[in-house]
Short mmCIF file of C-alpha atoms in Angstrom, two decimals:
data_model
loop_
_atom_site.label_atom_id
_atom_site.label_comp_id
_atom_site.label_asym_id
_atom_site.label_seq_id
_atom_site.Cartn_x
_atom_site.Cartn_y
_atom_site.Cartn_z
CA MET Z 7 -23.57 -9.42 12.55
CA ARG Z 8 -22.10 -5.95 12.25
CA VAL Z 9 -21.26 -3.88 9.21
CA LEU Z 10 -17.71 -2.62 9.28
CA GLY Z 11 -16.92 1.02 8.70
CA ILE Z 12 -20.18 2.04 7.01
CA SER Z 13 -21.07 5.71 7.22
CA PRO Z 14 -24.73 6.59 7.93
CA PRO Z 15 -25.66 7.64 4.35
CA LEU Z 16 -24.81 4.17 3.05
CA ARG Z 17 -26.31 1.99 5.76
CA SER Z 18 -29.74 1.54 4.18
CA GLY Z 19 -28.31 -0.17 1.11
CA PHE Z 20 -26.43 -2.60 3.28
CA GLY Z 21 -29.54 -3.62 5.21
CA LEU Z 22 -30.91 -5.41 2.15
CA MET Z 23 -27.54 -7.00 1.50
CA LEU Z 24 -27.35 -8.39 5.00
CA MET Z 25 -30.88 -9.76 4.80
CA ALA Z 26 -29.98 -11.52 1.54
CA CYS Z 27 -26.96 -13.09 3.21
CA ALA Z 28 -28.88 -14.23 6.29
CA MET Z 29 -29.07 -17.81 5.03
CA HIS Z 30 -25.27 -18.06 5.31
CA ALA Z 31 -23.08 -17.98 8.38
CA ALA Z 32 -21.57 -14.60 9.19
CA ASP Z 33 -18.11 -15.86 8.34
CA ASP Z 34 -19.02 -17.14 4.85
CA TRP Z 35 -18.18 -15.62 1.47
CA PRO Z 36 -20.79 -17.46 -0.64
CA GLN Z 37 -20.38 -15.68 -3.99
CA PHE Z 38 -18.40 -13.20 -6.10
CA ARG Z 39 -17.82 -9.99 -4.09
CA GLY Z 40 -19.18 -11.67 -0.96
CA ASN Z 41 -22.83 -10.63 -1.14
CA PRO Z 42 -25.64 -9.98 -3.67
CA SER Z 43 -25.00 -6.21 -3.65
CA LEU Z 44 -21.38 -6.91 -4.72
CA THR Z 45 -19.91 -4.51 -2.16
CA GLY Z 46 -16.80 -6.58 -1.43
CA VAL Z 47 -17.17 -6.02 2.32
CA ALA Z 48 -16.35 -9.05 4.47
CA THR Z 49 -18.27 -9.99 7.60
CA SER Z 50 -15.35 -12.07 8.87
CA GLY Z 51 -12.38 -10.42 10.54
CA VAL Z 52 -8.82 -11.44 9.69
CA PRO Z 53 -5.57 -11.09 11.64
CA LYS Z 54 -3.74 -7.78 11.26
CA THR Z 55 -0.55 -9.71 10.56
CA LEU Z 56 -0.92 -12.25 7.78
CA LYS Z 57 1.16 -15.27 6.88
CA LEU Z 58 0.84 -17.84 4.14
CA LEU Z 59 -0.95 -20.87 5.57
CA TRP Z 60 -1.13 -23.15 2.53
CA THR Z 61 -1.18 -23.35 -1.25
CA PHE Z 62 -3.05 -25.68 -3.58
CA ASP Z 63 -1.91 -26.33 -7.16
CA ALA Z 64 -4.88 -26.45 -9.54
CA GLY Z 65 -2.65 -27.11 -12.54
CA GLU Z 66 -3.78 -24.22 -14.74
CA SER Z 67 -4.71 -20.55 -14.38
CA ILE Z 68 -7.18 -19.52 -11.69
CA GLU Z 69 -9.08 -16.39 -12.77
CA SER Z 70 -12.23 -17.45 -10.91
CA SER Z 71 -12.66 -15.93 -7.46
CA ALA Z 72 -13.29 -18.35 -4.63
CA ALA Z 73 -16.39 -18.90 -2.51
CA ILE Z 74 -15.98 -19.93 1.13
CA VAL Z 75 -18.85 -21.73 2.89
CA ASP Z 76 -18.81 -23.95 5.97
CA GLY Z 77 -15.05 -24.40 6.02
CA THR Z 78 -14.75 -25.30 2.33
CA VAL Z 79 -13.21 -23.26 -0.50
CA TYR Z 80 -14.78 -23.60 -3.96
CA VAL Z 81 -12.99 -22.23 -7.04
CA GLY Z 82 -12.85 -22.78 -10.79
CA SER Z 83 -9.77 -23.33 -12.94
CA GLN Z 84 -8.78 -23.23 -16.61
CA SER Z 85 -7.96 -26.94 -16.12
CA ALA Z 86 -11.74 -27.41 -16.57
CA ASP Z 87 -12.19 -28.26 -12.90
CA LEU Z 88 -14.46 -26.95 -10.20
CA ILE Z 89 -12.41 -27.60 -7.09
CA ALA Z 90 -13.36 -27.93 -3.41
CA VAL Z 91 -10.61 -27.83 -0.77
CA ASN Z 92 -10.59 -27.59 3.01
CA LEU Z 93 -10.16 -24.04 4.24
CA ALA Z 94 -8.23 -25.34 7.26
CA ASP Z 95 -5.36 -27.02 5.39
CA GLY Z 96 -5.92 -26.84 1.63
CA ALA Z 97 -6.56 -30.58 1.31
CA LEU Z 98 -8.57 -31.54 -1.77
CA LYS Z 99 -12.14 -32.62 -1.04
CA TRP Z 100 -13.31 -33.18 -4.61
CA LYS Z 101 -13.01 -32.10 -8.23
CA TYR Z 102 -15.85 -31.76 -10.70
CA LYS Z 103 -14.90 -31.81 -14.38
CA VAL Z 104 -16.57 -29.37 -16.79
CA LYS Z 105 -16.49 -29.45 -20.59
CA ASP Z 106 -14.20 -26.46 -21.05
CA GLY Z 107 -12.12 -24.31 -18.74
CA ILE Z 108 -13.67 -22.13 -16.05
CA GLY Z 109 -12.63 -18.55 -16.66
CA GLU Z 110 -13.74 -15.61 -14.57
CA SER Z 111 -17.04 -17.18 -13.51
CA SER Z 112 -16.84 -17.51 -9.73
CA PRO Z 113 -18.85 -20.12 -7.83
CA ALA Z 114 -21.93 -19.25 -5.79
CA VAL Z 115 -23.00 -21.62 -3.02
CA SER Z 116 -26.56 -21.88 -1.71
CA ASP Z 117 -28.62 -24.65 -0.08
CA GLY Z 118 -25.88 -27.22 -0.60
CA ILE Z 119 -25.50 -26.49 -4.32
CA VAL Z 120 -22.45 -24.93 -6.00
CA VAL Z 121 -23.17 -23.09 -9.25
CA VAL Z 122 -20.57 -21.97 -11.82
CA GLY Z 123 -20.37 -21.27 -15.56
CA ASP Z 124 -17.71 -22.47 -18.00
CA LEU Z 125 -16.17 -21.23 -21.24
CA SER Z 126 -18.22 -23.65 -23.34
CA GLY Z 127 -21.37 -21.84 -22.15
CA VAL Z 128 -22.60 -24.46 -19.71
CA VAL Z 129 -23.84 -23.54 -16.23
CA HIS Z 130 -23.37 -26.33 -13.68
CA GLY Z 131 -25.22 -27.12 -10.46
CA VAL Z 132 -23.04 -29.36 -8.30
CA SER Z 133 -23.45 -30.94 -4.87
CA ALA Z 134 -21.36 -29.01 -2.36
CA LYS Z 135 -20.98 -32.15 -0.27
CA ASP Z 136 -19.46 -34.58 -2.75
CA GLY Z 137 -18.98 -32.77 -6.08
CA LYS Z 138 -21.54 -34.81 -7.97
CA GLY Z 139 -23.39 -33.07 -10.78
CA ILE Z 140 -27.04 -32.19 -10.13
CA TRP Z 141 -27.94 -30.31 -13.32
CA THR Z 142 -26.51 -28.44 -16.29
CA PHE Z 143 -27.86 -25.67 -18.50
CA ALA Z 144 -26.34 -24.84 -21.88
CA ALA Z 145 -26.32 -21.21 -22.99
CA SER Z 146 -25.38 -20.39 -26.58
CA SER Z 147 -21.98 -18.90 -25.79
CA GLU Z 148 -19.34 -18.73 -23.08
CA VAL Z 149 -20.18 -17.82 -19.51
CA LYS Z 150 -17.73 -15.52 -17.74
CA ALA Z 151 -20.26 -13.89 -15.42
CA SER Z 152 -20.61 -15.21 -11.90
CA PRO Z 153 -23.92 -16.56 -10.61
CA VAL Z 154 -25.97 -14.86 -7.93
CA VAL Z 155 -28.60 -16.89 -6.07
CA VAL Z 156 -31.73 -15.12 -4.86
CA ASP Z 157 -35.29 -16.33 -4.20
CA GLY Z 158 -34.43 -19.84 -5.36
CA LYS Z 159 -33.17 -18.56 -8.70
CA VAL Z 160 -29.69 -18.50 -10.19
CA ILE Z 161 -29.14 -15.17 -11.99
CA ILE Z 162 -26.32 -15.42 -14.54
CA GLY Z 163 -25.36 -13.85 -17.86
CA SER Z 164 -23.76 -15.26 -21.00
CA TYR Z 165 -21.90 -13.94 -24.00
CA ASP Z 166 -24.96 -14.99 -26.00
CA GLY Z 167 -26.46 -11.69 -24.83
CA ASN Z 168 -28.93 -13.11 -22.32
CA LEU Z 169 -29.38 -12.76 -18.60
CA TYR Z 170 -30.86 -16.03 -17.34
CA ALA Z 171 -32.83 -16.98 -14.25
CA LEU Z 172 -32.44 -20.69 -13.59
CA GLY Z 173 -33.99 -22.83 -10.87
CA LEU Z 174 -31.41 -23.48 -8.17
CA LYS Z 175 -32.65 -27.03 -7.64
CA ASP Z 176 -33.11 -28.12 -11.26
CA GLY Z 177 -31.43 -25.58 -13.58
CA LYS Z 178 -34.63 -25.00 -15.54
CA VAL Z 179 -35.11 -21.59 -17.15
CA ALA Z 180 -37.54 -19.40 -15.24
CA TRP Z 181 -36.97 -16.52 -17.65
CA GLN Z 182 -34.33 -14.97 -19.87
CA PHE Z 183 -33.79 -11.35 -20.83
CA ARG Z 184 -32.10 -10.37 -24.06
CA THR Z 185 -29.64 -7.46 -24.11
CA ASN Z 186 -27.83 -5.92 -27.07
CA GLY Z 187 -24.42 -7.35 -26.27
CA PRO Z 188 -22.53 -9.95 -24.25
CA VAL Z 189 -23.42 -10.14 -20.56
CA HIS Z 190 -20.02 -10.22 -18.92
CA ALA Z 191 -20.79 -8.50 -15.63
CA THR Z 192 -22.17 -10.30 -12.61
CA ALA Z 193 -25.63 -9.13 -11.59
CA SER Z 194 -25.96 -7.18 -8.36
CA VAL Z 195 -29.21 -7.51 -6.48
CA THR Z 196 -31.29 -5.20 -4.35
CA ALA Z 197 -35.02 -4.67 -3.73
CA GLY Z 198 -36.06 -7.52 -6.03
CA LEU Z 199 -34.09 -6.28 -9.03
CA ALA Z 200 -30.94 -7.66 -10.67
CA TYR Z 201 -28.73 -4.92 -12.11
CA ILE Z 202 -26.26 -5.53 -14.94
CA SER Z 203 -23.82 -2.97 -16.31
CA GLY Z 204 -23.81 -4.08 -19.89
CA CYS Z 205 -21.37 -4.41 -22.73
CA ASP Z 206 -24.15 -2.66 -24.70
CA GLY Z 207 -23.68 0.56 -22.75
CA VAL Z 208 -26.88 0.19 -20.74
CA LEU Z 209 -27.36 -0.31 -17.00
CA ARG Z 210 -30.47 -2.43 -16.60
CA GLY Z 211 -32.57 -3.43 -13.62
CA ILE Z 212 -34.40 -6.71 -14.28
CA ARG Z 213 -37.17 -7.89 -11.94
CA ILE Z 214 -36.16 -11.21 -10.44
CA ALA Z 215 -39.76 -12.41 -10.09
CA ASP Z 216 -40.54 -12.41 -13.82
CA GLY Z 217 -37.59 -11.07 -15.86
CA LYS Z 218 -39.26 -7.75 -16.72
CA GLU Z 219 -36.99 -4.76 -17.28
CA MET Z 220 -37.80 -2.11 -14.67
CA VAL Z 221 -34.80 0.21 -14.98
CA GLN Z 222 -32.90 1.26 -18.09
CA ILE Z 223 -30.09 3.81 -17.89
CA THR Z 224 -27.97 4.58 -20.93
CA THR Z 225 -24.34 4.87 -19.88
CA GLY Z 226 -22.84 4.92 -23.36
CA SER Z 227 -19.84 2.95 -22.13
CA TYR Z 228 -18.73 -0.62 -22.77
CA THR Z 229 -18.55 -2.12 -19.29
CA GLY Z 230 -16.91 -5.32 -18.08
CA ALA Z 231 -17.02 -4.51 -14.38
CA SER Z 232 -19.96 -5.47 -12.19
CA PRO Z 233 -21.97 -2.74 -10.44
CA ALA Z 234 -21.66 -2.33 -6.69
CA LEU Z 235 -24.84 -1.12 -4.97
CA ALA Z 236 -25.49 0.98 -1.88
CA ALA Z 237 -28.06 3.61 -0.86
CA ASP Z 238 -30.03 3.42 -4.14
CA SER Z 239 -26.86 4.05 -6.14
CA ALA Z 240 -24.72 1.96 -8.49
CA TYR Z 241 -20.96 2.34 -8.97
CA PHE Z 242 -18.79 0.79 -11.70
CA GLY Z 243 -15.83 1.46 -13.95
CA THR Z 244 -15.85 1.25 -17.76
CA PHE Z 245 -13.64 0.63 -20.77
CA ASP Z 246 -14.05 4.33 -21.60
CA ASN Z 247 -11.61 4.99 -18.76
CA VAL Z 248 -14.18 6.40 -16.35
CA VAL Z 249 -15.89 5.39 -13.12
CA LEU Z 250 -19.62 6.11 -13.08
CA ALA Z 251 -22.15 6.61 -10.30
CA PHE Z 252 -25.90 6.56 -10.93
CA ASN Z 253 -28.94 7.10 -8.75
CA LEU Z 254 -31.15 4.08 -9.44
CA LYS Z 255 -34.34 5.89 -8.44
CA THR Z 256 -33.92 9.06 -10.52
CA LYS Z 257 -31.84 7.28 -13.21
CA LYS Z 258 -29.52 10.28 -13.20
CA GLU Z 259 -25.74 10.28 -13.22
CA LEU Z 260 -24.39 11.38 -9.84
CA TRP Z 261 -20.82 11.84 -11.02
CA HIS Z 262 -18.12 10.40 -13.19
CA TYR Z 263 -14.42 10.15 -12.47
CA GLU Z 264 -11.72 10.27 -15.10
CA ASN Z 265 -8.05 10.50 -14.23
CA PRO Z 266 -6.68 13.60 -15.98
CA ALA Z 267 -3.25 12.08 -16.51
CA ARG Z 268 -3.88 8.38 -17.20
CA ALA Z 269 -6.57 7.16 -19.60
CA PHE Z 270 -6.90 3.43 -18.95
CA PRO Z 271 -9.94 1.13 -18.63
CA PHE Z 272 -11.40 0.01 -15.31
CA TYR Z 273 -12.06 -3.74 -15.26
CA SER Z 274 -11.98 -4.30 -11.49
CA SER Z 275 -15.36 -4.24 -9.74
CA ALA Z 276 -15.67 -1.64 -6.99
CA ALA Z 277 -15.91 -2.09 -3.24
CA ILE Z 278 -18.00 0.28 -1.12
CA VAL Z 279 -17.08 1.13 2.46
CA GLY Z 280 -17.25 4.16 4.73
CA GLY Z 281 -18.38 6.56 1.99
CA LYS Z 282 -15.55 5.40 -0.28
CA ILE Z 283 -15.48 3.61 -3.64
CA ILE Z 284 -12.34 1.51 -4.07
CA LEU Z 285 -11.33 -0.28 -7.28
CA GLY Z 286 -8.36 -1.21 -9.41
CA GLY Z 287 -7.45 0.23 -12.80
CA ARG Z 288 -5.51 -0.93 -15.80
CA ASP Z 289 -3.35 2.14 -15.20
CA LYS Z 290 -1.62 0.00 -12.51
CA PHE Z 291 -3.25 1.94 -9.66
CA VAL Z 292 -5.72 1.17 -6.92
CA HIS Z 293 -8.11 4.13 -6.68
CA CYS Z 294 -10.21 5.41 -3.80
CA LEU Z 295 -13.02 7.84 -4.66
CA ASP Z 296 -15.51 9.78 -2.55
CA ALA Z 297 -18.89 8.07 -2.94
CA LYS Z 298 -20.77 11.38 -2.91
CA THR Z 299 -18.64 13.44 -5.28
CA GLY Z 300 -16.37 11.07 -7.21
CA LYS Z 301 -13.31 13.03 -6.11
CA GLU Z 302 -10.18 10.90 -5.82
CA LEU Z 303 -9.15 10.58 -2.19
CA TRP Z 304 -6.01 8.51 -2.79
CA SER Z 305 -4.38 6.18 -5.28
CA VAL Z 306 -1.66 3.57 -4.88
CA GLN Z 307 0.58 2.44 -7.71
CA THR Z 308 1.38 -1.22 -8.33
CA ARG Z 309 3.74 -2.61 -10.95
CA SER Z 310 1.09 -3.78 -13.44
CA ARG Z 311 -2.59 -3.41 -14.24
CA VAL Z 312 -5.07 -4.15 -11.47
CA GLU Z 313 -8.00 -6.32 -12.60
CA SER Z 314 -8.61 -7.94 -9.22
CA SER Z 315 -11.57 -6.58 -7.26
CA PRO Z 316 -10.85 -5.51 -3.67
CA ALA Z 317 -12.13 -7.12 -0.48
CA ILE Z 318 -12.56 -4.88 2.55
CA VAL Z 319 -11.99 -6.08 6.12
CA ASP Z 320 -11.77 -3.90 9.24
CA GLY Z 321 -10.48 -0.77 7.53
CA ARG Z 322 -8.09 -2.60 5.21
CA VAL Z 323 -8.13 -3.20 1.46
CA TYR Z 324 -7.02 -6.61 0.14
CA ILE Z 325 -6.35 -6.77 -3.60
CA GLY Z 326 -4.23 -8.55 -6.17
CA SER Z 327 -2.33 -7.08 -9.11
CA ASN Z 328 -1.08 -8.51 -12.37
CA ASP Z 329 2.39 -7.72 -11.04
CA GLY Z 330 2.02 -10.95 -9.04
CA ARG Z 331 1.67 -9.23 -5.69
CA PHE Z 332 -1.10 -9.36 -3.12
CA TYR Z 333 -1.49 -5.98 -1.41
CA VAL Z 334 -2.94 -4.87 1.91
CA LEU Z 335 -3.74 -1.15 2.03
CA ASP Z 336 -5.21 1.18 4.62
CA VAL Z 337 -8.75 2.23 3.66
CA ALA Z 338 -8.38 5.73 5.11
CA SER Z 339 -5.06 6.71 3.57
CA GLY Z 340 -4.06 4.10 1.00
CA ALA Z 341 -0.86 3.42 2.92
CA LYS Z 342 0.66 0.07 1.97
CA LEU Z 343 0.61 -2.18 5.03
CA TRP Z 344 1.85 -5.46 3.54
CA GLU Z 345 2.46 -7.28 0.29
CA PHE Z 346 3.09 -10.86 -0.77
CA ASN Z 347 4.85 -11.79 -4.01
CA ALA Z 348 3.08 -14.75 -5.62
CA GLY Z 349 5.24 -14.55 -8.73
CA ALA Z 350 2.35 -14.76 -11.20
CA PRO Z 351 -0.52 -12.37 -12.07
CA LEU Z 352 -3.35 -12.14 -9.55
CA SER Z 353 -6.37 -11.12 -11.63
CA ALA Z 354 -8.80 -13.08 -9.46
CA SER Z 355 -10.38 -11.39 -6.47
CA PRO Z 356 -9.81 -12.34 -2.84
CA ALA Z 357 -12.44 -14.18 -0.79
CA VAL Z 358 -12.65 -13.82 2.99
CA GLY Z 359 -14.07 -16.38 5.39
CA GLU Z 360 -13.51 -17.69 8.91
CA GLY Z 361 -10.55 -15.38 9.49
CA ARG Z 362 -8.74 -16.36 6.29
CA ILE Z 363 -8.20 -14.86 2.84
CA VAL Z 364 -8.00 -16.94 -0.33
CA ILE Z 365 -6.91 -15.85 -3.81
CA GLY Z 366 -5.87 -17.70 -6.97
CA SER Z 367 -3.10 -16.88 -9.42
CA GLN Z 368 -2.63 -17.31 -13.15
CA ASP Z 369 0.01 -20.02 -12.62
CA GLY Z 370 -2.65 -22.21 -11.03
CA LYS Z 371 -1.81 -21.70 -7.37
CA LEU Z 372 -4.48 -21.07 -4.77
CA TYR Z 373 -3.14 -19.17 -1.76
CA CYS Z 374 -4.60 -19.00 1.73
CA PHE Z 375 -3.48 -16.36 4.23
CA GLY Z 376 -4.31 -16.05 7.93
CA GLY Z 377 -2.81 -15.73 11.37
#
């Protein structure tokens, strides 16, 4: 397995990410952002020239980002379905009905179990093979965060203010940690800690072994985006219209970026590649920042706000926009290489596996692109 386009200062952070992903095939995308460090970097190449291979109609809005494991695509829908389709042709394998719609919670797949949260606050453990329910856990409020599986535990937050660690096999609570606000962001994991950029304006590092808080950094910003981790640093955008970078060891801010001309929130979670931080903004732009300084290297305007989080493959950025278009950009320059008009907002994030890219739209269509 090789890491694509990673400059030397960032390689150490990716070593832990790759170790965490070792249980999956190199071509898999088993969770939100592809790996526990939430970097958005794919380990599967895709053709330089894309074409639409198939679509699947889920019936209602898809804001959940897909997981791709062993030739199967798993995604949630507002139709209250967790759906599994063949990556090869989009044929339905099974549907699992939840109590309420699945919003932004994106499935994680590990050891034959698919985990996802729904808007009624229930976390579901489902058989990846046949879609039969294995366990459920009821939080006290809706779950929009995506699960991350590490050390046999499912790490997932709820709007009830808690970050939970559940047993992957049985859904039983190993521990829960109470924050001072909803837990919207997906946890990113490195060195035995789960980091959440909170709606309470605090970046926390919670020990996965026992739920003890080991890192607390006051950011002062309401944050919906999930933190991306590399080289002992965390990167995320906020609703205070800034992108923040923190050193997790010193707990000091490295830099913050604020566009001088456009004050809009950042909801998209960042990707990290080649010393660059790439994310979408509600100002309708895709931004690329220098990971060391926070200086903007380039930005590309779309026709509506960008809430989709980018996937990075072989020097290219793949990202959706609420303008209904799926964009392919050059990592180095931001040059637009290709776009596809889906005709409905693409707020979900792309997933990459086995040479294909999958993304859902708010009109309920799941699109698969490849060669």
